[in-house]
């Protein structure tokens, strides 16, 4: 899930940035320090926006920079357990599929793709359901539920997200549409139920 979080920090403005605007200098320093990093509490930090810097700074003996209190907003992405996401399949392997979740990639293990026997077709780079003959390949859009999240304080690459598509109304979007149509179609020979008390 994406968040816009307001935080405060002390920002160090180096002497080579004194000529320009204080806001612009603080924005450059904060972007360099925060963007592209991972925080266990906030998630992945995608962008620094809306910086407000105190014009009065402090000097530290032996350092030519000034230190200012800054209040700014961070655009973050943090995957939550049980969250349902729509994502694009970025890679299909014999052990599962990888999905693009904002700045992260998550894995749907082959056992969690569908309630069917799944085989891998290496030539096509696709997973094929044995009974329904449904195919999942790179570029498909799917709906999945996040079941495990392991965020590290390092980079986006070190984070692990596990997903499932085995529950009702999850899977490739075309599969979901087929299942909904099947559920809406009345069964031949079945009598409609009468309301209670009639």
mmCIF file of C-alpha atoms in Angstrom:
data_model
loop_
_atom_site.group_PDB
_atom_site.id
_atom_site.type_symbol
_atom_site.label_atom_id
_atom_site.label_comp_id
_atom_site.label_asym_id
_atom_site.label_seq_id
_atom_site.Cartn_x
_atom_site.Cartn_y
_atom_site.Cartn_z
ATOM 1 C CA UNK A 1 0.000 0.000 0.000
ATOM 2 C CA UNK A 2 1.236 3.502 -0.789
ATOM 3 C CA UNK A 3 1.537 6.086 1.989
ATOM 4 C CA UNK A 4 2.348 9.794 2.227
ATOM 5 C CA UNK A 5 4.140 10.232 5.567
ATOM 6 C CA UNK A 6 5.224 13.480 7.207
ATOM 7 C CA UNK A 7 8.576 13.254 9.012
ATOM 8 C CA UNK A 8 11.157 15.631 10.445
ATOM 9 C CA UNK A 9 14.925 15.468 10.470
ATOM 10 C CA UNK A 10 17.983 17.656 10.810
ATOM 11 C CA UNK A 11 19.404 18.297 7.357
ATOM 12 C CA UNK A 12 23.060 19.162 6.753
ATOM 13 C CA UNK A 13 23.491 21.821 4.045
ATOM 14 C CA UNK A 14 27.074 21.710 2.714
ATOM 15 C CA UNK A 15 28.842 24.991 1.849
ATOM 16 C CA UNK A 16 28.729 24.322 -1.918
ATOM 17 C CA UNK A 17 24.897 24.625 -1.756
ATOM 18 C CA UNK A 18 24.806 27.994 0.078
ATOM 19 C CA UNK A 19 24.323 30.077 -3.100
ATOM 20 C CA UNK A 20 20.964 28.590 -4.086
ATOM 21 C CA UNK A 21 17.640 28.462 -2.312
ATOM 22 C CA UNK A 22 17.665 26.793 1.106
ATOM 23 C CA UNK A 23 14.533 24.752 0.185
ATOM 24 C CA UNK A 24 16.152 23.473 -3.026
ATOM 25 C CA UNK A 25 19.420 22.591 -1.247
ATOM 26 C CA UNK A 26 17.539 20.713 1.488
ATOM 27 C CA UNK A 27 15.459 18.860 -1.122
ATOM 28 C CA UNK A 28 18.629 17.699 -2.945
ATOM 29 C CA UNK A 29 20.263 16.501 0.286
ATOM 30 C CA UNK A 30 17.117 14.720 1.511
ATOM 31 C CA UNK A 31 16.490 13.026 -1.857
ATOM 32 C CA UNK A 32 20.043 11.695 -1.857
ATOM 33 C CA UNK A 33 19.694 10.427 1.725
ATOM 34 C CA UNK A 34 16.197 8.886 1.561
ATOM 35 C CA UNK A 35 15.038 7.967 -1.957
ATOM 36 C CA UNK A 36 15.501 4.325 -2.897
ATOM 37 C CA UNK A 37 16.076 3.199 0.686
ATOM 38 C CA UNK A 38 14.096 0.699 2.747
ATOM 39 C CA UNK A 39 12.834 1.296 6.268
ATOM 40 C CA UNK A 40 11.184 -1.495 8.302
ATOM 41 C CA UNK A 41 8.565 0.890 9.695
ATOM 42 C CA UNK A 42 7.817 3.020 6.627
ATOM 43 C CA UNK A 43 8.564 0.530 3.846
ATOM 44 C CA UNK A 44 10.330 1.502 0.636
ATOM 45 C CA UNK A 45 10.883 5.240 0.251
ATOM 46 C CA UNK A 46 10.071 6.280 -3.304
ATOM 47 C CA UNK A 47 10.169 10.088 -3.216
ATOM 48 C CA UNK A 48 10.759 13.104 -0.987
ATOM 49 C CA UNK A 49 8.143 15.838 -1.458
ATOM 50 C CA UNK A 50 7.066 19.141 0.094
ATOM 51 C CA UNK A 51 10.132 20.189 2.135
ATOM 52 C CA UNK A 52 9.856 22.986 4.722
ATOM 53 C CA UNK A 53 13.178 24.076 6.229
ATOM 54 C CA UNK A 54 13.794 26.325 9.219
ATOM 55 C CA UNK A 55 15.740 29.372 7.955
ATOM 56 C CA UNK A 56 17.737 29.465 11.186
ATOM 57 C CA UNK A 57 20.420 26.813 11.265
ATOM 58 C CA UNK A 58 23.215 25.755 13.587
ATOM 59 C CA UNK A 59 26.954 25.657 13.023
ATOM 60 C CA UNK A 60 29.137 22.879 14.363
ATOM 61 C CA UNK A 61 32.763 23.592 15.226
ATOM 62 C CA UNK A 62 35.076 22.167 12.567
ATOM 63 C CA UNK A 63 32.305 21.704 9.954
ATOM 64 C CA UNK A 64 31.575 24.359 7.321
ATOM 65 C CA UNK A 65 27.999 23.157 6.808
ATOM 66 C CA UNK A 66 24.838 24.458 8.443
ATOM 67 C CA UNK A 67 22.295 22.205 10.142
ATOM 68 C CA UNK A 68 18.588 23.007 9.788
ATOM 69 C CA UNK A 69 15.427 21.398 11.103
ATOM 70 C CA UNK A 70 13.323 20.177 8.165
ATOM 71 C CA UNK A 71 9.773 18.837 7.956
ATOM 72 C CA UNK A 72 9.004 16.929 4.758
ATOM 73 C CA UNK A 73 6.765 14.261 3.270
ATOM 74 C CA UNK A 74 7.832 10.855 1.979
ATOM 75 C CA UNK A 75 5.971 8.783 -0.589
ATOM 76 C CA UNK A 76 6.416 5.179 0.569
ATOM 77 C CA UNK A 77 5.270 1.706 -0.414
ATOM 78 C CA UNK A 78 4.790 -0.980 2.229
ATOM 79 C CA UNK A 79 3.198 -4.333 1.332
ATOM 80 C CA UNK A 80 0.800 -5.579 4.008
ATOM 81 C CA UNK A 81 -0.090 -9.186 4.800
ATOM 82 C CA UNK A 82 -3.574 -10.126 3.499
ATOM 83 C CA UNK A 83 -3.586 -7.149 1.100
ATOM 84 C CA UNK A 84 -5.070 -7.953 -2.324
ATOM 85 C CA UNK A 85 -3.042 -6.484 -5.202
ATOM 86 C CA UNK A 86 -3.266 -6.381 -8.974
ATOM 87 C CA UNK A 87 0.114 -6.827 -10.592
ATOM 88 C CA UNK A 88 1.870 -7.691 -13.824
ATOM 89 C CA UNK A 89 3.705 -10.990 -14.237
ATOM 90 C CA UNK A 90 7.358 -10.062 -14.864
ATOM 91 C CA UNK A 91 8.891 -13.547 -15.033
ATOM 92 C CA UNK A 92 7.689 -17.150 -15.143
ATOM 93 C CA UNK A 93 9.930 -19.968 -13.910
ATOM 94 C CA UNK A 94 9.516 -23.650 -13.128
ATOM 95 C CA UNK A 95 9.049 -22.845 -9.417
ATOM 96 C CA UNK A 96 6.575 -19.943 -9.778
ATOM 97 C CA UNK A 97 5.904 -16.471 -11.114
ATOM 98 C CA UNK A 98 7.294 -13.086 -10.146
ATOM 99 C CA UNK A 99 4.931 -10.112 -9.902
ATOM 100 C CA UNK A 100 5.729 -6.392 -9.999
ATOM 101 C CA UNK A 101 4.414 -4.751 -6.787
ATOM 102 C CA UNK A 102 5.290 -1.087 -7.157
ATOM 103 C CA UNK A 103 9.044 -0.912 -6.489
ATOM 104 C CA UNK A 104 9.208 -4.546 -5.296
ATOM 105 C CA UNK A 105 8.841 -7.978 -6.829
ATOM 106 C CA UNK A 106 6.871 -10.741 -5.166
ATOM 107 C CA UNK A 107 6.805 -14.499 -5.778
ATOM 108 C CA UNK A 108 3.772 -16.706 -6.303
ATOM 109 C CA UNK A 109 5.072 -20.249 -5.785
ATOM 110 C CA UNK A 110 3.854 -22.787 -8.358
ATOM 111 C CA UNK A 111 1.779 -24.487 -5.637
ATOM 112 C CA UNK A 112 -0.078 -21.199 -5.044
ATOM 113 C CA UNK A 113 -0.965 -20.361 -8.681
ATOM 114 C CA UNK A 114 -4.238 -22.325 -8.983
ATOM 115 C CA UNK A 115 -6.215 -25.248 -7.562
ATOM 116 C CA UNK A 116 -4.981 -27.479 -10.375
ATOM 117 C CA UNK A 117 -1.903 -29.476 -11.355
ATOM 118 C CA UNK A 118 0.553 -26.970 -12.875
ATOM 119 C CA UNK A 119 3.256 -27.760 -15.419
ATOM 120 C CA UNK A 120 5.977 -25.456 -16.726
ATOM 121 C CA UNK A 121 6.443 -24.984 -20.476
ATOM 122 C CA UNK A 122 10.035 -23.785 -20.875
ATOM 123 C CA UNK A 123 9.694 -22.957 -24.579
ATOM 124 C CA UNK A 124 6.772 -20.594 -23.999
ATOM 125 C CA UNK A 125 7.916 -19.478 -20.575
ATOM 126 C CA UNK A 126 4.467 -20.249 -19.192
ATOM 127 C CA UNK A 127 2.696 -22.181 -16.467
ATOM 128 C CA UNK A 128 -0.158 -24.376 -17.729
ATOM 129 C CA UNK A 129 -3.026 -25.768 -15.648
ATOM 130 C CA UNK A 130 -3.545 -29.457 -16.514
ATOM 131 C CA UNK A 131 -7.356 -29.740 -16.162
ATOM 132 C CA UNK A 132 -8.568 -26.258 -17.138
ATOM 133 C CA UNK A 133 -5.782 -25.634 -19.736
ATOM 134 C CA UNK A 134 -5.383 -22.090 -18.421
ATOM 135 C CA UNK A 135 -2.056 -20.420 -19.231
ATOM 136 C CA UNK A 136 -0.079 -17.879 -17.188
ATOM 137 C CA UNK A 137 2.814 -16.070 -18.870
ATOM 138 C CA UNK A 138 4.899 -12.896 -18.755
ATOM 139 C CA UNK A 139 2.845 -9.713 -19.202
ATOM 140 C CA UNK A 140 -0.403 -11.140 -17.788
ATOM 141 C CA UNK A 141 -2.244 -9.060 -15.186
ATOM 142 C CA UNK A 142 -3.217 -10.999 -12.062
ATOM 143 C CA UNK A 143 -4.942 -10.430 -8.742
ATOM 144 C CA UNK A 144 -3.134 -11.959 -5.759
ATOM 145 C CA UNK A 145 -3.145 -11.820 -1.966
ATOM 146 C CA UNK A 146 0.033 -11.084 -0.008
ATOM 147 C CA UNK A 147 0.669 -13.880 2.516
ATOM 148 C CA UNK A 148 4.214 -13.160 3.741
ATOM 149 C CA UNK A 149 6.317 -10.009 3.944
ATOM 150 C CA UNK A 150 9.964 -9.791 4.974
ATOM 151 C CA UNK A 151 11.296 -6.231 4.829
ATOM 152 C CA UNK A 152 14.955 -5.542 5.477
ATOM 153 C CA UNK A 153 16.567 -2.212 6.257
ATOM 154 C CA UNK A 154 18.765 -2.459 3.192
ATOM 155 C CA UNK A 155 17.568 -2.175 -0.361
ATOM 156 C CA UNK A 156 14.420 -3.131 -2.245
ATOM 157 C CA UNK A 157 16.189 -6.223 -3.639
ATOM 158 C CA UNK A 158 16.619 -7.750 -0.184
ATOM 159 C CA UNK A 159 12.865 -7.681 0.568
ATOM 160 C CA UNK A 160 10.792 -10.813 0.091
ATOM 161 C CA UNK A 161 7.048 -10.877 -0.597
ATOM 162 C CA UNK A 162 5.103 -14.146 -0.952
ATOM 163 C CA UNK A 163 1.675 -14.223 -2.608
ATOM 164 C CA UNK A 164 -1.141 -16.660 -3.357
ATOM 165 C CA UNK A 165 -3.708 -16.873 -6.159
ATOM 166 C CA UNK A 166 -5.532 -20.014 -4.922
ATOM 167 C CA UNK A 167 -8.463 -18.285 -3.237
ATOM 168 C CA UNK A 168 -11.768 -17.374 -4.926
ATOM 169 C CA UNK A 169 -11.605 -14.328 -7.227
ATOM 170 C CA UNK A 170 -7.806 -14.385 -7.348
ATOM 171 C CA UNK A 171 -5.649 -15.280 -10.343
ATOM 172 C CA UNK A 172 -5.333 -14.010 -13.892
ATOM 173 C CA UNK A 173 -8.057 -11.413 -14.545
ATOM 174 C CA UNK A 174 -9.465 -13.437 -17.474
ATOM 175 C CA UNK A 175 -9.786 -16.485 -15.170
ATOM 176 C CA UNK A 176 -11.731 -14.418 -12.639
ATOM 177 C CA UNK A 177 -14.121 -13.159 -15.351
ATOM 178 C CA UNK A 178 -14.697 -16.756 -16.536
ATOM 179 C CA UNK A 179 -15.425 -17.908 -12.968
ATOM 180 C CA UNK A 180 -17.879 -15.046 -12.383
ATOM 181 C CA UNK A 181 -19.736 -15.826 -15.639
ATOM 182 C CA UNK A 182 -19.860 -19.511 -14.701
ATOM 183 C CA UNK A 183 -21.314 -18.639 -11.288
ATOM 184 C CA UNK A 184 -23.981 -16.394 -12.849
ATOM 185 C CA UNK A 185 -25.132 -18.964 -15.409
ATOM 186 C CA UNK A 186 -28.057 -21.031 -14.069
ATOM 187 C CA UNK A 187 -27.600 -24.791 -13.988
ATOM 188 C CA UNK A 188 -29.840 -26.658 -16.483
ATOM 189 C CA UNK A 189 -32.626 -28.614 -14.822
ATOM 190 C CA UNK A 190 -32.303 -26.784 -11.497
ATOM 191 C CA UNK A 191 -35.487 -25.290 -10.106
ATOM 192 C CA UNK A 192 -35.342 -21.738 -8.770
ATOM 193 C CA UNK A 193 -35.689 -21.600 -4.995
ATOM 194 C CA UNK A 194 -38.881 -20.110 -3.577
ATOM 195 C CA UNK A 195 -38.538 -17.504 -0.858
ATOM 196 C CA UNK A 196 -39.207 -18.747 2.680
ATOM 197 C CA UNK A 197 -42.810 -18.407 3.894
ATOM 198 C CA UNK A 198 -44.454 -18.632 0.439
#
